[in-house]
Coordinates of C-alpha atoms in Angstrom, one line a residue:
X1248 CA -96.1 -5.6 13.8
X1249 CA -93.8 -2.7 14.2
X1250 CA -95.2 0.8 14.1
X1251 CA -93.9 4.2 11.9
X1252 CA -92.4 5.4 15.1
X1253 CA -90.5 2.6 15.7
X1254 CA -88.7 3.0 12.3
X1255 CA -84.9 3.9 12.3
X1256 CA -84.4 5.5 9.4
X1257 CA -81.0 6.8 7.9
X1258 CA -80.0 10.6 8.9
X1259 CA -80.8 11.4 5.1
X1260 CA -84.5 10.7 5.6
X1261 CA -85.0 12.1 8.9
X1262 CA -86.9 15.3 9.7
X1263 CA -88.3 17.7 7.2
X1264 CA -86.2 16.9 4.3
X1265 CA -88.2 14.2 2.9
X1266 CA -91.7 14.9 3.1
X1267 CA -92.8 12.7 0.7
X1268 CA -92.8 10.1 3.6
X1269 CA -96.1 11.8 5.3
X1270 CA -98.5 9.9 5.1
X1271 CA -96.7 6.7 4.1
X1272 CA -97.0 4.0 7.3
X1273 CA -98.9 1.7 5.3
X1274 CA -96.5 1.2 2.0
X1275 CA -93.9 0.6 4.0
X1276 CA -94.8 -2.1 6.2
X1277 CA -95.1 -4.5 3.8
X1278 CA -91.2 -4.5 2.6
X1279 CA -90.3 -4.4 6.0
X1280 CA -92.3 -6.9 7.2
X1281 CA -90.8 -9.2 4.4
X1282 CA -87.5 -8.6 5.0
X1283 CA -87.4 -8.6 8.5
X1284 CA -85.7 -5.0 8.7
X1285 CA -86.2 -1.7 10.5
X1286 CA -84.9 0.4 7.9
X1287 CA -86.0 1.3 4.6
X1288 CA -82.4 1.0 3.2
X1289 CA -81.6 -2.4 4.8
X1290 CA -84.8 -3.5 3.4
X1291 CA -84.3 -2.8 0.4
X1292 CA -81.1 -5.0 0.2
X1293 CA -82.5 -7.1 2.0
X1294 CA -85.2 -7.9 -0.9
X1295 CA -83.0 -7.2 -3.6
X1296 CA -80.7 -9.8 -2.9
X1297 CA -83.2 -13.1 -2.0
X1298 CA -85.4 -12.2 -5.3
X1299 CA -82.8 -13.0 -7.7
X1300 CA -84.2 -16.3 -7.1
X1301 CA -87.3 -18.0 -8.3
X1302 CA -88.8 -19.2 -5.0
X1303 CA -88.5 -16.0 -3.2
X1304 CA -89.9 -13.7 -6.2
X1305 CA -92.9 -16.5 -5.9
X1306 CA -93.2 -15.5 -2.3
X1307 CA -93.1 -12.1 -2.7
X1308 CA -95.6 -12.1 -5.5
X1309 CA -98.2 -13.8 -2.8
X1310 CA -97.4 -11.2 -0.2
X1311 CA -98.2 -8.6 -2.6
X1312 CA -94.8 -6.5 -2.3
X1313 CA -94.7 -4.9 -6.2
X1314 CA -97.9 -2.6 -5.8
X1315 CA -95.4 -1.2 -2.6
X1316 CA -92.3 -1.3 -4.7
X1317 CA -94.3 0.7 -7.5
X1318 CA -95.2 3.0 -4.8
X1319 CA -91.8 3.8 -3.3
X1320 CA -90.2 4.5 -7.3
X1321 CA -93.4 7.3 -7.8
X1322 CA -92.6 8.8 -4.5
X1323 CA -89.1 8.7 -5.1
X1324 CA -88.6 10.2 -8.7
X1325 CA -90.3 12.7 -7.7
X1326 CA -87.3 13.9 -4.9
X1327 CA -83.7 13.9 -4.8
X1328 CA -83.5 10.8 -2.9
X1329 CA -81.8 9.3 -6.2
X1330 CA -80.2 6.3 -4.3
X1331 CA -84.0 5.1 -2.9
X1332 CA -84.7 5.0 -6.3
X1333 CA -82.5 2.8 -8.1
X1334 CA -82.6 0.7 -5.6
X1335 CA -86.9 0.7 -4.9
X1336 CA -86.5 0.5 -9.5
X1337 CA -83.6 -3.1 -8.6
X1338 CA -86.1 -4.7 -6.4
X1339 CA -88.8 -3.9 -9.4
X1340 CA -86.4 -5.4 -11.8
X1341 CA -86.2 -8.2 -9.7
X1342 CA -89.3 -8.9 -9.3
X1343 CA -90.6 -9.2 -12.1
X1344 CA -87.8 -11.3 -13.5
X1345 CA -90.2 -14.4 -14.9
X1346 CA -92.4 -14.5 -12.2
X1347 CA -95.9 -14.1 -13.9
X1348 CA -97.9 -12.8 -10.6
X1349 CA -95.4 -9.7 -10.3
X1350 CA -95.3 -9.4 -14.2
X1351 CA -99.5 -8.8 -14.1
X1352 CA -98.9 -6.9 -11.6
X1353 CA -96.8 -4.2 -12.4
X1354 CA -99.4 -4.4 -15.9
X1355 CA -102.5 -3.6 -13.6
X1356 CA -101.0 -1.2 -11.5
X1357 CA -100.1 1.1 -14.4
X1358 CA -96.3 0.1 -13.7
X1359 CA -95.4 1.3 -17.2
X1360 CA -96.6 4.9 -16.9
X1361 CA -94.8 5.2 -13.4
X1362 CA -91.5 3.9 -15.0
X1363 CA -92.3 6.1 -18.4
X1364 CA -92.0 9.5 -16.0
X1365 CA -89.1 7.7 -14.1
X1366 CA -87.5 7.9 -17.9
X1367 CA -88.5 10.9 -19.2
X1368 CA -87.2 12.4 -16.3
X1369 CA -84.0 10.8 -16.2
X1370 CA -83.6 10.8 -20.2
X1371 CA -84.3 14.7 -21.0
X1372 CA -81.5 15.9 -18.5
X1373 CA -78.3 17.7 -19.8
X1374 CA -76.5 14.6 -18.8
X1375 CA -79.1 11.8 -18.6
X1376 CA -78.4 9.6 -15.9
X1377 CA -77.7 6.5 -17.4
X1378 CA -77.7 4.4 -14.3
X1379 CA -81.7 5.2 -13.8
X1380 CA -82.6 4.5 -17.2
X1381 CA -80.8 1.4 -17.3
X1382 CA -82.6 -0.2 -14.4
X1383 CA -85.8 1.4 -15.7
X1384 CA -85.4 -0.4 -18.9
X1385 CA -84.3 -3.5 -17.1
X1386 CA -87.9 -3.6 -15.9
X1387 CA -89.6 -3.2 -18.6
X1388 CA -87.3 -5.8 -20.3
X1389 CA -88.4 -8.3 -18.1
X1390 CA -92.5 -7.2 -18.0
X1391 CA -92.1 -7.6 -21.8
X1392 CA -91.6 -10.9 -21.7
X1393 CA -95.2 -11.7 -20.4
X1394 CA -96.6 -11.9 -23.1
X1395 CA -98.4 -9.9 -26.0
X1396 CA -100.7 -7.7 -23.9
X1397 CA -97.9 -6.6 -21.5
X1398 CA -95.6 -5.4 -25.1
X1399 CA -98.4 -3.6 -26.3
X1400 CA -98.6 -1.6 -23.5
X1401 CA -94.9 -1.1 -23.5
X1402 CA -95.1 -0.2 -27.0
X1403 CA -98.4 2.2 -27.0
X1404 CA -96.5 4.4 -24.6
X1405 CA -93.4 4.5 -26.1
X1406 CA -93.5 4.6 -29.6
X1407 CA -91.8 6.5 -31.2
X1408 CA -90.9 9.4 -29.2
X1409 CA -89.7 8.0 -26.0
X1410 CA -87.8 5.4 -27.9
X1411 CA -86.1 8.0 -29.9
X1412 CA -84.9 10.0 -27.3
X1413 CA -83.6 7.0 -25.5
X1414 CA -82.1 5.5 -28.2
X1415 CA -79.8 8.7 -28.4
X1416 CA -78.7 8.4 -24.8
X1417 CA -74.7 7.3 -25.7
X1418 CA -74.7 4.7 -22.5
X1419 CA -74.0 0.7 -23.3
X1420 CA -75.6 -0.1 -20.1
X1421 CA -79.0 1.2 -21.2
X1422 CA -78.8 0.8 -25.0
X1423 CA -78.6 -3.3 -24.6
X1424 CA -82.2 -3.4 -22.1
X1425 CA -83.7 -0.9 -24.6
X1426 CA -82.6 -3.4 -27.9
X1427 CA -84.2 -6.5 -25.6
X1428 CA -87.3 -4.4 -25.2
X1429 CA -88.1 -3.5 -29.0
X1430 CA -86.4 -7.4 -29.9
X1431 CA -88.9 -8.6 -27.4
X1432 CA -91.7 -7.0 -28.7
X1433 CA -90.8 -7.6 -32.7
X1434 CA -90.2 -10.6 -32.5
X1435 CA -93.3 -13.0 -34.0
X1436 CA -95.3 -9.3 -34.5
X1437 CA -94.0 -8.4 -38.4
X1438 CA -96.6 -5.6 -37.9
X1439 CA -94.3 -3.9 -35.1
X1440 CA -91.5 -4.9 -37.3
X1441 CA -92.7 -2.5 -40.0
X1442 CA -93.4 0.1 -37.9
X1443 CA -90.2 0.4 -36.7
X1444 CA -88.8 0.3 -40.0
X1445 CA -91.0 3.1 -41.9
X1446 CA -90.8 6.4 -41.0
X1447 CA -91.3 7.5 -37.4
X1448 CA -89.4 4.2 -36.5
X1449 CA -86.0 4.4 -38.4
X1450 CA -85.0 7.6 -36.1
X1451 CA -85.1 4.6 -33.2
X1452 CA -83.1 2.0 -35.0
X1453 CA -80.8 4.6 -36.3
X1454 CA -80.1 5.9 -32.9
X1455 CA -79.4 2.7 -32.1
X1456 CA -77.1 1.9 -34.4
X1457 CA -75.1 5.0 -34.0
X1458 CA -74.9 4.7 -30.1
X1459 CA -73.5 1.3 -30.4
X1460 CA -70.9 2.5 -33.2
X1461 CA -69.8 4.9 -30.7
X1462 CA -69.8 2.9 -27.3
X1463 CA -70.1 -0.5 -27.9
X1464 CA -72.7 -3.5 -27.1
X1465 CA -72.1 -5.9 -24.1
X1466 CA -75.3 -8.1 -24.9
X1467 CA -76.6 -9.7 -27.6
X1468 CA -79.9 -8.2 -28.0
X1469 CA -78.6 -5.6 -30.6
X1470 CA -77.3 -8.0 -32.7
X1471 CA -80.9 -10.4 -32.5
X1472 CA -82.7 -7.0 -32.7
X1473 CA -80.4 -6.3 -36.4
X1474 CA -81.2 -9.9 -37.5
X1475 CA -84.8 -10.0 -37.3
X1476 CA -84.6 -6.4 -39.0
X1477 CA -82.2 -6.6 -41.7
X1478 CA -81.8 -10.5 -42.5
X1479 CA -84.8 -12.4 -41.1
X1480 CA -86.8 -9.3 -42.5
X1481 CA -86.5 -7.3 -45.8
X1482 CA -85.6 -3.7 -44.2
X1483 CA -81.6 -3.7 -44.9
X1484 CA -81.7 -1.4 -47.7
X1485 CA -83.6 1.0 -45.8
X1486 CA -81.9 0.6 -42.6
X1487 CA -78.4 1.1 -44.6
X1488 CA -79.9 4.6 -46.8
X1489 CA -81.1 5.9 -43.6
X1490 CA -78.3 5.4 -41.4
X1491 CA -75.9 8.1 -43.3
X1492 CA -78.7 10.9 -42.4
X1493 CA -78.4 13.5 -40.3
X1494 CA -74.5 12.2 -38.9
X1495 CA -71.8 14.1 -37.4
X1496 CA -69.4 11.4 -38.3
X1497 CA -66.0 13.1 -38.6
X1498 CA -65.2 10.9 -42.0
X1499 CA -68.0 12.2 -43.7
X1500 CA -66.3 14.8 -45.4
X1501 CA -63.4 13.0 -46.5
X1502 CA -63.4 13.2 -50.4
X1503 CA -59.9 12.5 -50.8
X1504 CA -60.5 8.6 -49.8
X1505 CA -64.2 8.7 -51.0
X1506 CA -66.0 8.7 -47.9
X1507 CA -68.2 11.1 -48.7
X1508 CA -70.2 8.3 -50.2
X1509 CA -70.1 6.0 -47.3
X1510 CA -70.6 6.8 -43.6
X1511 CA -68.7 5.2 -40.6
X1512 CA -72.1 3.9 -39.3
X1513 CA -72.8 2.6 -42.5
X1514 CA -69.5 0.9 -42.5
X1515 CA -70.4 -0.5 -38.7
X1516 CA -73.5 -1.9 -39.6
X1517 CA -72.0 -3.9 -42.2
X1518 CA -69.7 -5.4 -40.1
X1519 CA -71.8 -6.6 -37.5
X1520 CA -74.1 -7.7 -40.4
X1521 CA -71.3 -10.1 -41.4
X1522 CA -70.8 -11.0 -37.8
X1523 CA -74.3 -12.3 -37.6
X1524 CA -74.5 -14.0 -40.7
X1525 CA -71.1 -15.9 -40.4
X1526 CA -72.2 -16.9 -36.7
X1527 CA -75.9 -18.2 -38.1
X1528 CA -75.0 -18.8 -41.4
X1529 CA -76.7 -22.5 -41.3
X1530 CA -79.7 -21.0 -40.0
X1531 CA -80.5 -17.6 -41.6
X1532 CA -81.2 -17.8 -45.2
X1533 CA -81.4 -14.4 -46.5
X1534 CA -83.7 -12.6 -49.3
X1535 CA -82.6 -12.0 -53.0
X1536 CA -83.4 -8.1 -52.0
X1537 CA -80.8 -8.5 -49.2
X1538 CA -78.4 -10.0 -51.4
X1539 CA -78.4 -7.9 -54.2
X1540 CA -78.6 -4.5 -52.1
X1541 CA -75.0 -6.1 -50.7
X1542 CA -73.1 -6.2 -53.8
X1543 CA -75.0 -2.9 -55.1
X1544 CA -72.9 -1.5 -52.0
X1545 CA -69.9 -4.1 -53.1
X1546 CA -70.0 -2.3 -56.8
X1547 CA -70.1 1.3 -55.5
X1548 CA -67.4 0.9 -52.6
X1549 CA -65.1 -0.4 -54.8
X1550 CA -65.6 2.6 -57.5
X1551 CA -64.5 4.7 -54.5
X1552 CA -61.9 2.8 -52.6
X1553 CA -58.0 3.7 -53.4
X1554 CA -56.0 0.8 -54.7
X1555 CA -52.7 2.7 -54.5
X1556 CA -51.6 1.8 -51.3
X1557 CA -50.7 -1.6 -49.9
X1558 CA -53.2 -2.0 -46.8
X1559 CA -50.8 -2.5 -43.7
X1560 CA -54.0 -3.6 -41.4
X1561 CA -56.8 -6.1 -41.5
X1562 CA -60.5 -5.0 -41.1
X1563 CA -61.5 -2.8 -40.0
X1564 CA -59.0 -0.1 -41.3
X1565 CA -60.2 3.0 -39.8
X1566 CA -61.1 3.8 -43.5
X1567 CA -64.8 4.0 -44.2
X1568 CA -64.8 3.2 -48.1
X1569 CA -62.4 -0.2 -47.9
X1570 CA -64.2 -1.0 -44.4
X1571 CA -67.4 -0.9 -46.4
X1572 CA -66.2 -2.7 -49.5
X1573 CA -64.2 -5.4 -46.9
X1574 CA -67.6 -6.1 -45.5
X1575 CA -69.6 -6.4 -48.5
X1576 CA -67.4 -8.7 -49.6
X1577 CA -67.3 -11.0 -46.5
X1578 CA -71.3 -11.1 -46.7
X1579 CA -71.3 -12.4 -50.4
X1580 CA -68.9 -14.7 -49.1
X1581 CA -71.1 -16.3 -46.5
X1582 CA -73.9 -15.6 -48.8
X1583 CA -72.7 -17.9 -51.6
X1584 CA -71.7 -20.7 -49.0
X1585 CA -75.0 -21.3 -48.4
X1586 CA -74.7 -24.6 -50.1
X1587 CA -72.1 -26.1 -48.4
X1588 CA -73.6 -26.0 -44.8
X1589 CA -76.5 -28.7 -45.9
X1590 CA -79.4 -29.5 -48.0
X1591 CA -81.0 -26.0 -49.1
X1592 CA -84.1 -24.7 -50.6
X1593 CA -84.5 -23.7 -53.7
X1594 CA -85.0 -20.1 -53.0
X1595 CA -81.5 -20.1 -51.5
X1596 CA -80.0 -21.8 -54.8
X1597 CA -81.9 -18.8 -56.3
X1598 CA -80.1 -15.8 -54.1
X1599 CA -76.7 -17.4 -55.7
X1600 CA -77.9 -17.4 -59.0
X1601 CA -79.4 -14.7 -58.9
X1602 CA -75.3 -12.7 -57.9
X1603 CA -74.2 -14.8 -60.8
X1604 CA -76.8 -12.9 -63.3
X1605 CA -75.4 -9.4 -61.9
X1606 CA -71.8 -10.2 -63.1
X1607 CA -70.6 -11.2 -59.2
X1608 CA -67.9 -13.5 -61.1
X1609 CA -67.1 -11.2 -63.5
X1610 CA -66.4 -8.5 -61.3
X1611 CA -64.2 -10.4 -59.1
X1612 CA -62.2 -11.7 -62.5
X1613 CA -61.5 -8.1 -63.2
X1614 CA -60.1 -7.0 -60.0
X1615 CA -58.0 -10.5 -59.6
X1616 CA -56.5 -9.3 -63.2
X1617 CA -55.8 -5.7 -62.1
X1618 CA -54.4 -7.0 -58.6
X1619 CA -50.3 -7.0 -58.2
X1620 CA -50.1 -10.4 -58.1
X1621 CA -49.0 -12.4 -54.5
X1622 CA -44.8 -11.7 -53.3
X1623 CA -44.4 -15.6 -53.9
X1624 CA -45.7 -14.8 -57.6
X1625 CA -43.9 -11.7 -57.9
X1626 CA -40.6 -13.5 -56.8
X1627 CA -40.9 -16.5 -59.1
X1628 CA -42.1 -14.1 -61.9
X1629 CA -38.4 -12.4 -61.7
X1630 CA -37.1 -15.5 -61.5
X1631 CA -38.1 -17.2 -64.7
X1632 CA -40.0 -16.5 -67.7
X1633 CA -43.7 -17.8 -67.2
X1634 CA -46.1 -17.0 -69.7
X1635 CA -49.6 -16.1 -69.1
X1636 CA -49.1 -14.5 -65.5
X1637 CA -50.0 -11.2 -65.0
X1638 CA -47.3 -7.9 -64.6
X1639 CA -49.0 -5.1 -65.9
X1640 CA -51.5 -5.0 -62.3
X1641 CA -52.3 -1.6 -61.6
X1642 CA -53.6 -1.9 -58.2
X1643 CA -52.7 -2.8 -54.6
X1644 CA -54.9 -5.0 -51.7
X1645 CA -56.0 -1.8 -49.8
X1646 CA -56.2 -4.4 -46.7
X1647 CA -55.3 -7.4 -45.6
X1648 CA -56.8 -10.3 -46.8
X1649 CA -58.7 -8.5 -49.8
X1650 CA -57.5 -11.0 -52.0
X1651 CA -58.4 -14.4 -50.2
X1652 CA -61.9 -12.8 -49.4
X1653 CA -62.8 -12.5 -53.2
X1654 CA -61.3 -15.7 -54.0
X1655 CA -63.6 -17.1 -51.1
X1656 CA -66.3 -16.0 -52.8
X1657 CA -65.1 -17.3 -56.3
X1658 CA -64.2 -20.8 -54.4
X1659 CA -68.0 -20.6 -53.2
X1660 CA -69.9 -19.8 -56.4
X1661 CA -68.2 -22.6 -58.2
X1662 CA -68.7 -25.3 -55.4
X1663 CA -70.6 -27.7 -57.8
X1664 CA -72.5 -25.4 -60.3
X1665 CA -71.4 -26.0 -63.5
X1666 CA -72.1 -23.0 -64.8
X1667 CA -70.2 -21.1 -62.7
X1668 CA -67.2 -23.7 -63.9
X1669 CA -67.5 -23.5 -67.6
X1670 CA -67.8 -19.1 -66.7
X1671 CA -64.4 -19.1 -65.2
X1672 CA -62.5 -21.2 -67.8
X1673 CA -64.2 -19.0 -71.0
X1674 CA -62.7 -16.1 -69.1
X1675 CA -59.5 -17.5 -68.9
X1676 CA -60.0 -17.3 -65.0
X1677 CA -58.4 -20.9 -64.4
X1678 CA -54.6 -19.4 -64.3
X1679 CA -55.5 -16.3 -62.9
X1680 CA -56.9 -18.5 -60.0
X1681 CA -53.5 -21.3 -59.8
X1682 CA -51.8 -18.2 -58.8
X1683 CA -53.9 -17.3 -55.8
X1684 CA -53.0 -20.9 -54.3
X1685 CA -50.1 -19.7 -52.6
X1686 CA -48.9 -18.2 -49.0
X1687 CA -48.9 -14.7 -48.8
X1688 CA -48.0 -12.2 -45.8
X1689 CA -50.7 -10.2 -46.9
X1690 CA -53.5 -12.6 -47.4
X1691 CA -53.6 -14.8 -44.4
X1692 CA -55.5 -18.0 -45.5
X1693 CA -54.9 -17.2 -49.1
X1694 CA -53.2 -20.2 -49.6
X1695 CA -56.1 -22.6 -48.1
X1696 CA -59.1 -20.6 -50.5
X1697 CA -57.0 -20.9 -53.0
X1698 CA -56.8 -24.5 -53.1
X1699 CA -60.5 -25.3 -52.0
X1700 CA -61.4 -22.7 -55.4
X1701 CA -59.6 -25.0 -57.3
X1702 CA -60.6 -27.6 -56.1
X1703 CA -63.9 -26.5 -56.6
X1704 CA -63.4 -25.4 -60.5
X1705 CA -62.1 -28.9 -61.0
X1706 CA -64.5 -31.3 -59.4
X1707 CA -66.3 -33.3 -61.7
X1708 CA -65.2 -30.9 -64.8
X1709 CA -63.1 -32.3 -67.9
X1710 CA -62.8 -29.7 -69.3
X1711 CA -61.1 -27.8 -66.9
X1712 CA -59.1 -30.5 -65.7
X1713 CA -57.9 -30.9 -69.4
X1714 CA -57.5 -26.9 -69.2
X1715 CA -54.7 -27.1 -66.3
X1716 CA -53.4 -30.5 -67.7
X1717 CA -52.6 -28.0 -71.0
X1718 CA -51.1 -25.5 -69.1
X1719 CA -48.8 -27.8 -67.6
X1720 CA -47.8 -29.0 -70.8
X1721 CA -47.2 -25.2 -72.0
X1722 CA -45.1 -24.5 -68.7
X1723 CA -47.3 -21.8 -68.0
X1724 CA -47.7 -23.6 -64.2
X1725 CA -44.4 -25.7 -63.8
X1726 CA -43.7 -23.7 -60.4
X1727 CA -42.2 -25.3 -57.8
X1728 CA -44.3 -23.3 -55.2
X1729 CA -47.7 -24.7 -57.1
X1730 CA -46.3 -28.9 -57.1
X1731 CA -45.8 -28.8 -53.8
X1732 CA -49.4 -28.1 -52.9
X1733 CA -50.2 -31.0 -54.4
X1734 CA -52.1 -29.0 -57.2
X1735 CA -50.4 -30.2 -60.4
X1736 CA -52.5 -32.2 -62.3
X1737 CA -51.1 -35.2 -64.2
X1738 CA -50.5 -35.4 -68.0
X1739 CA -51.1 -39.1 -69.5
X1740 CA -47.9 -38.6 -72.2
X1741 CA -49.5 -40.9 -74.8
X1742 CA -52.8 -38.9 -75.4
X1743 CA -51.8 -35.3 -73.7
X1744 CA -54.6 -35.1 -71.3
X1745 CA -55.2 -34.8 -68.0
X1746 CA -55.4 -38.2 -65.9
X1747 CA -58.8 -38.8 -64.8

């Protein structure tokens, strides 16, 4: 067993500059004796690199190495030596990477207060050094996975003030461990879930929130964390309210576009929002609260939003408003497709209906009519005389795609609800929709929504079938553009309706 004096030590921990080694001998035998090194550096690396695997994290639990590690980080933070550090806090990381043993561990060895000073310290500096708290947050990540006990502990000391205050450091690399940790610790606990949704919690999830708005996310525990907050949980509306409070968001004050109702982070949730839904949209059924906070947020965006201009960009568009009405819309979208990914429940048939009741279809009639209508339209419009089609529209797609996204969500509604059928027709929607089923430069996709909508007013509907067949015979529809889709529906000439 090699001795203290035979230790070769780098020139930076020689001599009187590192005190904080009196006295020591004894913790650091252990990590050299498992990695068969001289030197506290080389033994750290040493260690770091074989316990990224299962069988050596196992081994090191039954030598007993974290109760050292936890040692060297204490001595450590408390000196300049910032290098020792992050590397004693990797190997802690490490170790307690799914291997139960070190996980207890580090839990009776009071491994969350030593990391909680490691934090404050490195958190409540001018610049925070975001490499520190990242591996610190890395460790508790992985203790919070043992279990119940282990997350309370994590959560006792850290809610809500140490949460805030690291929930406002603007770093990627520590925001994603800090998301796993309260995901971790939510998740299954609807009580914790609460918490951090009332009042001393929203700061946290706000922080969050706004940090990844400005940097970015490169895992997907922000995303999980959102989910089980706003959709798997009823919290959205107050997660949405809160997140314009108290932000420096330089389009806050921009009246002339009316963004002073809307906030860019507001704008940002709702997109990732959409992101989640659309990517779990078989699995996540969502809340009638959810769903009619959405187009509460659908109906004031688009009280605000600018129709004047033609929208040159897809979402996002840089302008808070139309990115918040975009996103809305996308969400009702996905919302009302519920019933087209598989057998549902009859709560989810109840989220649709329950749109419906509030005027969704209505609303989207209205701003179909007021629309300039598609080029393709337009051209064929100068062309020829068609009656019925609209030229008076007042009002422009402020991006692109606006249009195919609310016929989406028209297409959707009417997929095999009758109601939602015979609604269109009495509001002399069924023309208004034959002129969406074209190409447009402006709507990619238009084309393809336009005939599944159809498609979808027409199934299994007489009436409406008999509706185009009458059109047809007034020439209101004899457009080239429209037979080649395969959309015209045949007239029987002895009784002047349409062909079953």
């Amino acid at each position: 067993m090699m001795s203290w004096n035979k230790l070769i030590f780098p020139k930076e921990m020689v001599g009187e500059s590192l005190p904080e080694f009196n006295g020591l001998e004894g913790v650091l035998q252990p990590l050299l004796s498992a990695s068969n090194s001289s030197s506290l550096k080389e033994a750290l690396e040493i260690l770091i690199k074989v316990s990224r695997t299962a069988a050596a994290r196992a081994e090191l639990a039954l030598r007993n190495i974290l109760p050292t590690v936890l040692k060297l980080v204490e001595s450590f933070h408390q000196t300049s030596s910032r290098e020792y550090l992050v590397n004693s806090l990797k190997l802690l990381r490490n170790l307690c990477a799914g291997e139960v043993a070190n996980q207890n561990a580090f839990f009776e060895q009071n491994g969350v207060e030593v990391v909680l000073s490691v934090l404050r310290s490195a958190a409540l500096l001018s610049n925070p050094d975001s490499g520190v708290i990242r591996v610190s947050l890395q460790v508790l990540a992985n203790v919070s996975l043992a279990g119940e006990d282990h997350q309370q502990a994590i959560w006792l000391k850290f809610f809500p003030n140490e949460f805030s205050v690291l929930a406002r450091v603007r770093s990627q690399e520590t925001n994603d461990p800090l998301c796993m940790i309260l995901y971790t610790c939510c998740d299954r606990r609807p009580g914790l879930v609460a918490e951090l949704c009332r009042d001393m919690g929203l700061p946290i999830v706000v922080g969050i929130i706004r940090t990844v708005a400005s940097v970015g996310f490169g895992e997907d525990w922000f995303k999980l964390l959102l989910s089980r907050l706003c959709l798997e949980d009823i919290h959205f509306p107050l997660v949405f309210s809160k997140s314009c409070e108290g932000s420096s968001s330089e389009n806050s004050g921009n009246t002339d576009s009316g963004d002073d109702l809307f906030l860019s982070e507001q704008a940002f949730l709702l997109r990732i929002i959409s992101e989640i839904l659309n990517e779990r949209i078989e699995e996540i059924q969502v809340s009638s609260e959810f769903a009619l906070c959405v187009l509460g947020i659908f109906k004031r965006s688009v009280r605000v939003v600018d129709f004047a201009s033609r929208g040159m960009s897809s979402l996002p568009t840089g302008c808070t408003s139309i990115d918040v009405m975009g996103y809305s819309l996308i969400i009702l979208r996905d919302i009302c497709a519920r019933e087209g990914v598989g057998d549902l429940k009859n709560d989810s048939l109840d989220v649709v209906d329950m749109l419906l009741s509030h005027e969704l279809i209505d609303i989207l009639l209205s701003l179909l009519r007021d629309l300039d209508p598609p080029a393709i339209i337009r051209k064929v419009l100068k062309e020829g005389d068609n009656q019925g089609l609209n030229l008076s529209a007042s009002k422009l797609c402020p991006y692109k795609g606006f249009r195919r996204d609310m016929i989406a969500v028209i297409g959707n509604c009417a997929y095999r609800r009758k109601h939602v059928q015979d609604e269109i027709r009495q509001k002399n929607g069924i023309l208004l929709l034959l002129q969406q089923c074209v190409t447009d430069d402006d709507n990619p996709y238009l084309r393809e929504w336009g005939i599944w909508s159809l498609r979808n007013l027409l199934e299994g509907h007489a009436e409406n079938q008999q509706a185009v067949a009458d059109l047809e015979l007034q020439g209101s529809v004899d457009m080239p553009e429209l037979s080649r889709l395969g959309l015209r529906v045949e007239v029987d000439q002895k009784t002047r309706r349409a062909k079953n």
